[in-house]
Short mmCIF file of C-alpha atoms in Angstrom, two decimals:
data_model
loop_
_atom_site.label_atom_id
_atom_site.label_comp_id
_atom_site.label_asym_id
_atom_site.label_seq_id
_atom_site.Cartn_x
_atom_site.Cartn_y
_atom_site.Cartn_z
CA GLN A 1 -30.13 -41.56 -6.94
CA CYS A 2 -28.87 -38.77 -7.59
CA PRO A 3 -26.69 -38.23 -10.73
CA HIS A 4 -25.05 -35.27 -9.74
CA LYS A 5 -24.03 -36.67 -6.53
CA TRP A 6 -21.34 -34.63 -4.57
CA LYS A 7 -17.40 -35.65 -5.62
CA LYS A 8 -15.13 -35.90 -2.98
CA VAL A 9 -12.26 -34.27 -4.00
CA GLN A 10 -8.96 -34.71 -2.61
CA CYS A 11 -5.46 -31.95 -3.85
CA SER A 12 -2.85 -34.03 -4.71
CA LEU A 13 -0.49 -31.39 -3.76
CA CYS A 14 -0.74 -30.75 -0.04
CA LYS A 15 -3.31 -32.84 0.93
CA SER A 16 -6.06 -30.55 1.53
CA LYS A 17 -10.02 -32.27 1.10
CA LYS A 18 -10.81 -28.68 0.62
CA HIS A 19 -9.30 -27.94 -3.10
CA SER A 20 -8.52 -29.84 -6.29
CA LYS A 21 -4.91 -29.67 -6.95
CA GLU A 22 -5.62 -27.19 -10.31
CA ARG A 23 -6.55 -24.49 -6.54
CA CYS A 24 -3.93 -25.21 -4.41
CA PRO A 25 -2.69 -22.97 -2.76
CA SER A 26 0.86 -23.45 -3.12
CA ILE A 27 0.46 -23.06 -6.84
CA TRP A 28 1.00 -19.24 -6.02
CA ARG A 29 2.36 -19.44 -2.32
CA ALA A 30 5.50 -20.10 -3.03
CA TYR A 31 8.35 -18.06 -1.17
CA ILE A 32 12.08 -17.93 -3.10
CA LEU A 33 14.33 -18.42 0.29
CA ILE A 34 17.60 -16.75 1.25
CA ASP A 35 20.28 -19.31 0.45
CA ASP A 36 20.87 -21.39 3.49
CA ASP A 37 24.43 -20.34 3.85
CA GLN A 38 23.80 -17.14 4.22
CA MET A 39 21.09 -16.86 6.67
CA VAL A 40 20.98 -15.76 9.52
CA LYS A 41 19.03 -17.48 11.03
CA PRO A 42 16.99 -16.99 14.86
CA LYS A 43 16.59 -19.88 17.38
CA VAL A 44 14.45 -18.68 18.80
CA LEU A 45 11.21 -15.63 17.73
CA PRO A 46 11.65 -12.25 19.30
CA PHE A 47 7.85 -12.60 21.67
CA HIS A 48 7.23 -9.38 20.82
CA THR A 49 7.34 -9.95 16.97
CA ILE A 50 3.77 -12.00 16.77
CA TYR A 51 0.86 -10.52 16.24
CA CYS A 52 -2.61 -12.20 16.37
CA TYR A 53 -5.19 -10.19 12.90
CA ASN A 54 -8.05 -11.08 14.84
CA CYS A 55 -7.53 -10.32 18.34
CA GLY A 56 -5.10 -8.07 18.73
CA GLU A 57 -2.60 -10.20 20.95
CA LYS A 58 0.69 -10.46 21.19
CA GLY A 59 2.68 -14.10 20.47
CA HIS A 60 -0.13 -15.89 18.46
CA PHE A 61 -0.97 -15.98 14.66
CA GLY A 62 -4.21 -14.44 13.73
CA ASP A 63 -4.88 -17.75 11.95
CA ASP A 64 -4.10 -20.37 14.73
CA CYS A 65 -6.42 -17.55 17.54
CA ASN A 66 -8.86 -19.49 19.88
CA GLU A 67 -11.31 -16.67 19.97
CA ARG A 68 -14.06 -16.20 17.93
CA ARG A 69 -13.04 -15.32 14.17
CA SER A 70 -13.74 -11.57 13.43
CA SER A 71 -14.01 -11.74 10.42
CA ARG A 72 -17.06 -12.56 8.23
CA VAL A 73 -15.14 -13.79 5.17
CA PRO A 74 -14.22 -17.72 5.67
CA ASN A 75 -10.38 -18.19 6.04
CA GLU A 76 -10.84 -22.37 4.72
CA ASP A 77 -7.30 -23.10 3.29
CA GLY A 78 -5.81 -21.37 5.64
CA SER A 79 -3.12 -17.53 5.16
CA ALA A 80 -0.13 -16.51 5.61
CA PHE A 81 -0.54 -15.72 8.65
CA THR A 82 -0.69 -18.84 11.07
CA GLY A 83 2.43 -21.30 13.21
CA SER A 84 2.79 -23.80 10.36
CA ASN A 85 4.43 -20.90 7.29
CA LEU A 86 7.06 -20.68 10.34
CA SER A 87 10.28 -22.84 8.92
CA SER A 88 10.16 -26.43 10.64
CA GLU A 89 12.77 -26.20 13.97
CA LEU A 90 10.79 -22.30 14.44
CA LYS A 91 6.93 -24.20 15.65
CA ILE B 1 0.33 -9.79 -31.03
CA LEU B 2 1.85 -8.20 -27.40
CA ASN B 3 -0.76 -6.79 -25.57
CA THR B 4 -0.60 -2.78 -25.75
CA ASP B 5 -3.04 -2.29 -22.78
CA TYR B 6 -0.05 -3.10 -20.14
CA PRO B 7 2.68 -1.20 -21.59
CA TRP B 8 4.49 -1.71 -18.67
CA ILE B 9 4.83 -6.23 -20.14
CA LEU B 10 6.22 -4.60 -23.68
CA ASN B 11 9.92 -6.33 -23.94
CA HIS B 12 9.33 -7.29 -20.58
CA ASP B 13 7.96 -11.00 -21.20
CA HIS B 14 8.43 -13.14 -18.10
CA SER B 15 5.89 -16.23 -19.10
CA ARG B 16 8.43 -18.77 -19.11
CA GLN B 17 9.28 -18.72 -15.39
CA LYS B 18 8.61 -21.82 -13.62
CA GLU B 19 7.28 -20.88 -10.76
CA ILE B 20 3.96 -18.04 -11.13
CA SER B 21 4.80 -15.87 -8.30
CA ASP B 22 8.00 -15.05 -10.01
CA TRP B 23 6.23 -13.53 -12.54
CA LEU B 24 4.60 -11.97 -10.74
CA THR B 25 7.41 -10.10 -8.83
CA PHE B 26 9.34 -9.07 -11.79
CA GLU B 27 6.35 -8.08 -13.60
CA ILE B 28 5.62 -5.33 -9.93
CA LYS B 29 8.87 -3.91 -10.58
CA ASP B 30 8.16 -3.39 -13.95
CA PHE B 31 5.05 -1.99 -13.11
CA VAL B 32 7.21 -0.05 -10.69
CA ALA B 33 9.68 1.40 -12.92
CA TYR B 34 7.22 2.18 -15.87
CA ILE B 35 5.45 4.94 -13.19
CA SER B 36 8.47 6.25 -11.58
CA PRO B 37 9.56 9.80 -12.72
CA SER B 38 11.97 9.95 -15.23
CA ARG B 39 15.21 12.32 -14.84
CA GLU B 40 13.78 15.22 -17.29
CA GLU B 41 10.36 15.24 -15.09
CA ILE B 42 11.83 15.23 -11.96
CA GLU B 43 13.50 18.37 -12.74
CA ILE B 44 9.84 19.76 -14.35
CA ARG B 45 8.84 19.53 -10.44
CA ASN B 46 11.77 20.59 -9.00
CA GLN B 47 12.55 23.42 -10.48
CA THR B 48 8.41 24.03 -10.75
CA ILE B 49 8.92 24.16 -6.86
CA SER B 50 11.95 26.10 -6.65
CA THR B 51 10.05 28.89 -8.73
CA ILE B 52 7.66 29.44 -6.93
CA ARG B 53 9.42 29.14 -3.68
CA GLU B 54 11.40 32.17 -4.64
CA ALA B 55 8.26 34.43 -5.73
CA LEU B 56 6.92 32.81 -2.07
CA LYS B 57 10.27 34.98 -0.29
CA GLN B 58 9.34 38.25 -2.71
CA LEU B 59 5.92 38.26 -1.00
CA TRP B 60 7.46 37.24 3.16
CA PRO B 61 11.03 37.06 3.28
CA ASP B 62 11.05 35.30 6.63
CA ALA B 63 8.65 32.29 5.11
CA ASP B 64 10.38 28.91 3.14
CA LEU B 65 8.43 26.31 1.53
CA HIS B 66 8.99 22.83 1.70
CA VAL B 67 7.39 19.56 -0.25
CA PHE B 68 5.90 17.19 1.99
CA GLY B 69 3.37 14.02 1.61
CA SER B 70 3.86 11.59 -1.39
CA TYR B 71 6.18 13.68 -3.87
CA SER B 72 8.61 14.28 0.07
CA THR B 73 8.50 9.55 -0.32
CA ASP B 74 8.94 9.69 -4.07
CA LEU B 75 5.34 7.39 -3.04
CA TYR B 76 2.95 8.97 -5.91
CA LEU B 77 1.88 7.69 -9.64
CA PRO B 78 2.03 9.89 -12.02
CA GLY B 79 -0.43 13.24 -12.31
CA SER B 80 -0.91 13.14 -8.80
CA ASP B 81 -0.44 16.45 -7.03
CA ILE B 82 2.26 17.98 -5.06
CA ASP B 83 1.93 18.89 -1.50
CA CYS B 84 3.84 22.23 0.28
CA VAL B 85 3.21 23.88 3.35
CA VAL B 86 4.43 27.37 4.25
CA ASN B 87 6.08 27.73 7.78
CA SER B 88 7.74 31.27 8.63
CA GLU B 89 9.51 32.56 11.08
CA LEU B 90 6.89 34.92 11.94
CA GLY B 91 4.25 33.15 12.28
CA GLY B 92 0.74 33.43 11.50
CA LYS B 93 0.80 32.68 7.47
CA GLU B 94 -2.26 31.06 8.08
CA SER B 95 -5.12 33.70 8.19
CA ARG B 96 -7.53 34.42 5.61
CA ASN B 97 -5.94 37.49 3.73
CA ASN B 98 -2.49 36.01 4.11
CA LEU B 99 -4.35 32.78 1.78
CA TYR B 100 -5.63 35.69 -0.71
CA SER B 101 -2.87 38.12 -0.65
CA LEU B 102 -0.16 34.85 -2.22
CA ALA B 103 -2.53 33.09 -3.88
CA SER B 104 -3.03 36.64 -6.29
CA HIS B 105 0.97 36.96 -6.12
CA LEU B 106 1.15 33.83 -7.11
CA LYS B 107 -1.24 34.93 -9.94
CA LYS B 108 0.92 37.57 -10.80
CA ASN B 109 3.47 36.03 -11.24
CA ASN B 110 2.00 33.88 -13.92
CA LEU B 111 2.52 30.46 -11.25
CA ALA B 112 -0.82 29.77 -11.32
CA THR B 113 -4.03 28.53 -12.51
CA GLU B 114 -7.70 27.28 -11.90
CA ILE B 115 -6.44 28.69 -8.59
CA GLU B 116 -9.10 27.75 -5.33
CA VAL B 117 -8.48 29.27 -1.56
CA VAL B 118 -10.28 26.79 1.20
CA ALA B 119 -9.39 29.13 3.65
CA LYS B 120 -12.84 27.74 6.35
CA ALA B 121 -11.42 23.93 6.23
CA ARG B 122 -9.98 22.30 9.02
CA VAL B 123 -6.60 23.30 6.99
CA PRO B 124 -6.90 26.41 5.04
CA ILE B 125 -5.13 25.60 1.19
CA ILE B 126 -4.98 26.96 -1.64
CA LYS B 127 -4.67 24.73 -4.61
CA PHE B 128 -3.78 25.87 -8.32
CA VAL B 129 -2.20 24.42 -11.85
CA GLU B 130 0.80 25.66 -12.53
CA PRO B 131 0.84 26.62 -16.07
CA HIS B 132 4.08 25.75 -16.65
CA SER B 133 4.84 22.08 -16.11
CA ARG B 134 -0.04 21.53 -15.74
CA ILE B 135 1.23 20.22 -12.53
CA HIS B 136 -1.49 20.46 -9.77
CA ILE B 137 -0.50 21.77 -5.90
CA ASP B 138 -1.76 22.41 -2.81
CA VAL B 139 -0.33 24.51 -0.24
CA SER B 140 -1.11 24.92 3.81
CA PHE B 141 0.47 27.05 6.09
CA GLU B 142 2.29 27.10 9.42
CA ARG B 143 2.22 23.24 9.56
CA THR B 144 4.89 20.69 10.92
CA ASN B 145 3.13 17.43 11.30
CA GLY B 146 3.03 16.52 7.39
CA LEU B 147 6.82 16.87 7.15
CA GLU B 148 7.36 15.27 10.23
CA ALA B 149 5.31 12.57 8.75
CA ALA B 150 7.38 12.58 5.97
CA LYS B 151 10.79 12.13 7.83
CA LEU B 152 9.43 9.34 9.62
CA ILE B 153 8.37 7.52 6.26
CA ARG B 154 11.46 7.55 4.42
CA GLU B 155 12.91 6.17 7.61
CA TRP B 156 10.78 3.35 7.03
CA LEU B 157 10.98 3.20 3.50
CA ASN B 158 15.78 2.94 4.28
CA ASP B 159 14.79 -0.90 6.09
CA THR B 160 11.38 -2.32 5.07
CA PRO B 161 13.21 -3.62 1.46
CA GLY B 162 9.63 -4.02 -0.88
CA LEU B 163 7.57 -1.63 1.08
CA ARG B 164 7.74 0.87 -1.90
CA GLU B 165 7.06 -1.24 -4.33
CA LEU B 166 3.83 -2.56 -2.80
CA VAL B 167 2.33 0.80 -1.60
CA LEU B 168 2.78 2.37 -5.05
CA ILE B 169 1.13 -1.45 -6.32
CA VAL B 170 -1.50 -0.77 -3.56
CA LYS B 171 -2.15 2.64 -4.15
CA GLN B 172 -2.21 2.52 -8.04
CA PHE B 173 -5.38 -0.49 -7.61
CA LEU B 174 -7.55 1.89 -4.71
CA HIS B 175 -6.86 4.64 -7.26
CA ALA B 176 -8.24 2.66 -10.29
CA ARG B 177 -11.32 2.01 -8.29
CA ARG B 178 -12.61 5.63 -6.21
CA LEU B 179 -10.81 4.38 -3.16
CA ASN B 180 -8.06 6.71 -2.39
CA ASN B 181 -8.73 9.81 -1.25
CA VAL B 182 -10.01 10.25 2.31
CA HIS B 183 -13.02 13.38 1.83
CA THR B 184 -14.91 10.12 -0.62
CA GLY B 185 -14.32 7.51 3.01
CA GLY B 186 -11.30 6.68 1.37
CA LEU B 187 -7.58 5.04 2.58
CA GLY B 188 -5.64 8.37 2.74
CA GLY B 189 -1.97 7.72 1.71
CA PHE B 190 -0.32 7.52 5.09
CA SER B 191 -2.89 4.46 5.95
CA ILE B 192 -2.00 2.72 3.20
CA ILE B 193 1.71 3.21 4.11
CA CYS B 194 0.41 2.09 7.65
CA LEU B 195 -1.08 -0.85 6.89
CA VAL B 196 1.78 -2.34 4.25
CA PHE B 197 4.61 -1.30 6.76
CA SER B 198 2.96 -3.73 9.12
CA PHE B 199 1.92 -6.10 7.03
CA LEU B 200 6.13 -6.69 5.78
CA HIS B 201 7.07 -5.86 9.27
CA MET B 202 5.20 -9.23 11.02
CA HIS B 203 4.83 -12.13 8.42
CA PRO B 204 6.02 -15.45 9.49
CA ARG B 205 8.42 -15.57 7.12
CA ILE B 206 10.13 -11.61 7.26
CA ILE B 207 10.42 -12.09 10.69
CA THR B 208 12.45 -15.24 10.49
CA LYS B 209 14.66 -13.54 8.14
CA GLU B 210 13.72 -16.46 5.77
CA ILE B 211 12.95 -14.26 3.04
CA ASP B 212 13.90 -11.06 0.86
CA SER B 213 10.76 -9.76 0.50
CA LYS B 214 12.36 -7.74 -2.54
CA ASP B 215 12.22 -11.55 -4.54
CA ASN B 216 9.29 -12.50 -2.85
CA LEU B 217 6.67 -9.67 -3.96
CA GLY B 218 4.46 -12.11 -5.96
CA VAL B 219 3.38 -14.15 -3.70
CA LEU B 220 3.98 -10.32 -0.48
CA LEU B 221 1.07 -8.63 -3.24
CA ILE B 222 -1.12 -11.69 -2.49
CA GLU B 223 -0.45 -12.38 0.66
CA PHE B 224 -1.13 -7.93 1.74
CA PHE B 225 -4.81 -8.37 -0.06
CA GLU B 226 -5.83 -11.86 2.05
CA LEU B 227 -4.59 -9.87 5.13
CA TYR B 228 -6.71 -6.49 4.72
CA GLY B 229 -9.01 -8.30 2.51
CA LYS B 230 -10.02 -12.01 4.05
CA ASN B 231 -8.49 -11.84 7.43
CA PHE B 232 -7.96 -9.05 9.48
CA GLY B 233 -10.41 -8.10 12.26
CA TYR B 234 -11.71 -4.49 11.47
CA ASP B 235 -13.81 -4.48 14.71
CA ASP B 236 -11.67 -6.00 17.14
CA VAL B 237 -7.79 -4.74 16.25
CA ALA B 238 -5.99 -1.89 15.84
CA LEU B 239 -2.55 -0.65 14.39
CA GLY B 240 0.24 0.51 16.41
CA SER B 241 3.79 1.00 17.09
CA SER B 242 6.25 0.17 19.93
CA ASP B 243 9.66 1.79 19.66
CA GLY B 244 8.98 1.83 16.05
CA TYR B 245 8.15 -1.65 15.14
CA PRO B 246 4.01 -1.49 14.02
CA ILE B 247 2.27 -4.00 16.58
CA TYR B 248 -1.74 -4.24 16.75
CA PHE B 249 -3.71 -4.30 19.93
CA PRO B 250 -7.24 -4.58 20.81
CA LYS B 251 -9.60 -1.47 20.13
CA SER B 252 -10.90 -1.62 23.45
CA SER B 253 -7.90 -1.47 25.19
CA TRP B 254 -7.55 2.29 23.00
CA SER B 255 -9.07 4.68 25.27
CA ALA B 256 -8.98 7.62 23.29
CA ILE B 257 -10.95 6.64 20.36
CA GLN B 258 -14.35 5.13 22.56
CA PRO B 259 -16.69 5.43 22.62
CA ILE B 260 -16.94 3.88 19.04
CA LYS B 261 -19.74 4.75 16.97
CA ASN B 262 -18.89 2.83 14.33
CA PRO B 263 -17.08 -0.77 15.10
CA PHE B 264 -16.64 -2.23 11.85
CA SER B 265 -13.77 0.75 11.04
CA LEU B 266 -10.32 0.79 10.36
CA ALA B 267 -8.28 2.01 14.16
CA ILE B 268 -4.50 3.16 12.70
CA GLN B 269 -2.90 5.21 15.69
CA ASP B 270 -0.33 7.89 14.21
CA PRO B 271 2.86 7.63 14.92
CA GLY B 272 3.51 11.44 15.91
CA ASP B 273 -0.36 11.27 18.14
CA GLU B 274 -0.94 8.31 20.33
CA SER B 275 -4.29 9.74 20.95
CA ASN B 276 -4.66 11.04 17.36
CA ASN B 277 -6.48 7.94 14.58
CA ILE B 278 -5.15 8.63 11.14
CA SER B 279 -7.97 6.50 9.21
CA ARG B 280 -10.58 7.88 10.95
CA GLY B 281 -11.97 9.87 7.84
CA SER B 282 -12.15 6.00 5.89
CA PHE B 283 -15.46 5.54 6.69
CA ASN B 284 -15.41 3.33 3.04
CA ILE B 285 -13.58 0.57 4.91
CA ARG B 286 -16.23 -2.27 3.60
CA ASP B 287 -15.77 -1.21 0.00
CA ILE B 288 -12.10 -1.30 0.32
CA LYS B 289 -12.42 -4.92 2.44
CA LYS B 290 -14.62 -5.96 -0.40
CA ALA B 291 -12.30 -4.42 -2.97
CA PHE B 292 -9.02 -6.51 -1.90
CA ALA B 293 -10.66 -8.95 -1.32
CA GLY B 294 -11.57 -8.92 -4.19
CA ALA B 295 -8.20 -8.44 -5.89
CA PHE B 296 -7.01 -11.56 -3.83
CA ASP B 297 -9.71 -13.34 -6.06
CA LEU B 298 -8.57 -12.40 -9.12
CA LEU B 299 -5.56 -11.87 -8.54
CA THR B 300 -5.20 -16.15 -7.25
CA ASN B 301 -7.69 -17.54 -10.03
CA ARG B 302 -4.61 -15.77 -13.26
CA CYS B 303 -2.55 -17.78 -11.28
CA PHE B 304 -4.21 -20.76 -11.49
CA GLU B 305 -5.08 -20.26 -14.99
CA LEU B 306 -1.50 -19.43 -16.09
CA HIS B 307 -0.47 -21.66 -14.05
CA SER B 308 -2.05 -24.20 -15.96
CA ALA B 309 -2.20 -22.70 -19.21
CA THR B 310 0.98 -23.49 -22.37
CA PHE B 311 3.96 -21.10 -22.74
CA LYS B 312 2.34 -20.26 -26.32
CA ASP B 313 -1.12 -19.19 -25.15
CA ARG B 314 0.80 -16.97 -21.60
CA LEU B 315 3.14 -15.04 -24.30
CA GLY B 316 3.05 -11.46 -23.71
CA LYS B 317 0.04 -11.92 -21.21
CA SER B 318 -0.18 -9.43 -17.58
CA ILE B 319 -0.84 -10.84 -14.14
CA LEU B 320 -1.29 -7.71 -12.78
CA GLY B 321 -2.85 -5.76 -15.78
CA ASN B 322 -7.30 -6.72 -14.66
CA VAL B 323 -6.02 -5.86 -11.26
CA ILE B 324 -4.03 -2.68 -10.92
CA LYS B 325 -6.27 -1.15 -14.33
CA TYR B 326 -3.20 1.18 -15.03
CA ARG B 327 -4.86 3.49 -17.98
CA GLY B 328 -2.55 6.16 -17.73
CA LYS B 329 -0.94 7.96 -21.06
CA ALA B 330 1.87 5.86 -22.78
CA ARG B 331 4.73 7.04 -21.29
#
């Protein structure tokens, strides 16, 4: 038996298995939202405002691209540019 | 007890902020306020420019002097030089003889020391130091594209909250690593502005109008480094604009830059000339990307560290300090 057995980590803040709760991106990826009553929420997102950092096409974000990843740096925890970083009613 | 390595944090302690990204937002604002010029500095600069303009008109009555570049958009760091252009009604002031006659005219009037005439470059210029203010000045001749770019940037600054703050931080970051000089393959000022402008206008929380960038500068700065340090597809994607809004498009569809000699390179379409790649001189994009990724790691690690520290240990600490390495004289 190896004494340095790989220990399973799971973040108790976001349930991800890729980091511990001491290194959870939610610690720094926090936004101050505009007050709900002052917010002019667009109902549908204008298609032309979404561009992909990976393939350059419009209509999806880079994290959600189906093409082979262009950057050789891994993106394990996900970045700001994903559909899941939209408020729930717009996903 | 307070850390004087980071003078912008003196009397601006945010260590009791609950969210670490709010602390960073406040520190960004403090730094920007700290490096912004005082009224006195602005007056000295304006005085210097008008003195040189008068001397120029004495020599060539049909000519005028305009400021462009970072000084005209207020996006400069302390000690950076002023870019000027001489335009004239009669034209032709860019000829070699004229470069030397302006240089000696300025020298004769004690308005220029350490003069350098760069006559053979693609854009001929005179470089000198104005002796009273010690400001470094570059003068080019008979060009309008710099003035047009400056006008566009001022428009962008007007309708993009947060652009000015993030550009100044990224500029200072690259400056500290000697990666902001196009002559050595670094990122030029206009390229930096385009990267930040396009980042802000494509951010999921900003296009949905959920956040005000000015309240979220901390998380946005980290996410800027995340995008251009880790995820952006430099091999495949170009930046451009359509109807004044920033877009991405595949590099392969940009005919003006084919064939591509070095696939791993930044491609930014000039808003004023779609065949021109304004970042073609930034050949050191490998180090620039690495530096951005390093900034992301430094900032996020610092956030994790301070997040779990006690308030006592946080007191007087800086989040930005090691990232931007500002070593200017005390202001």
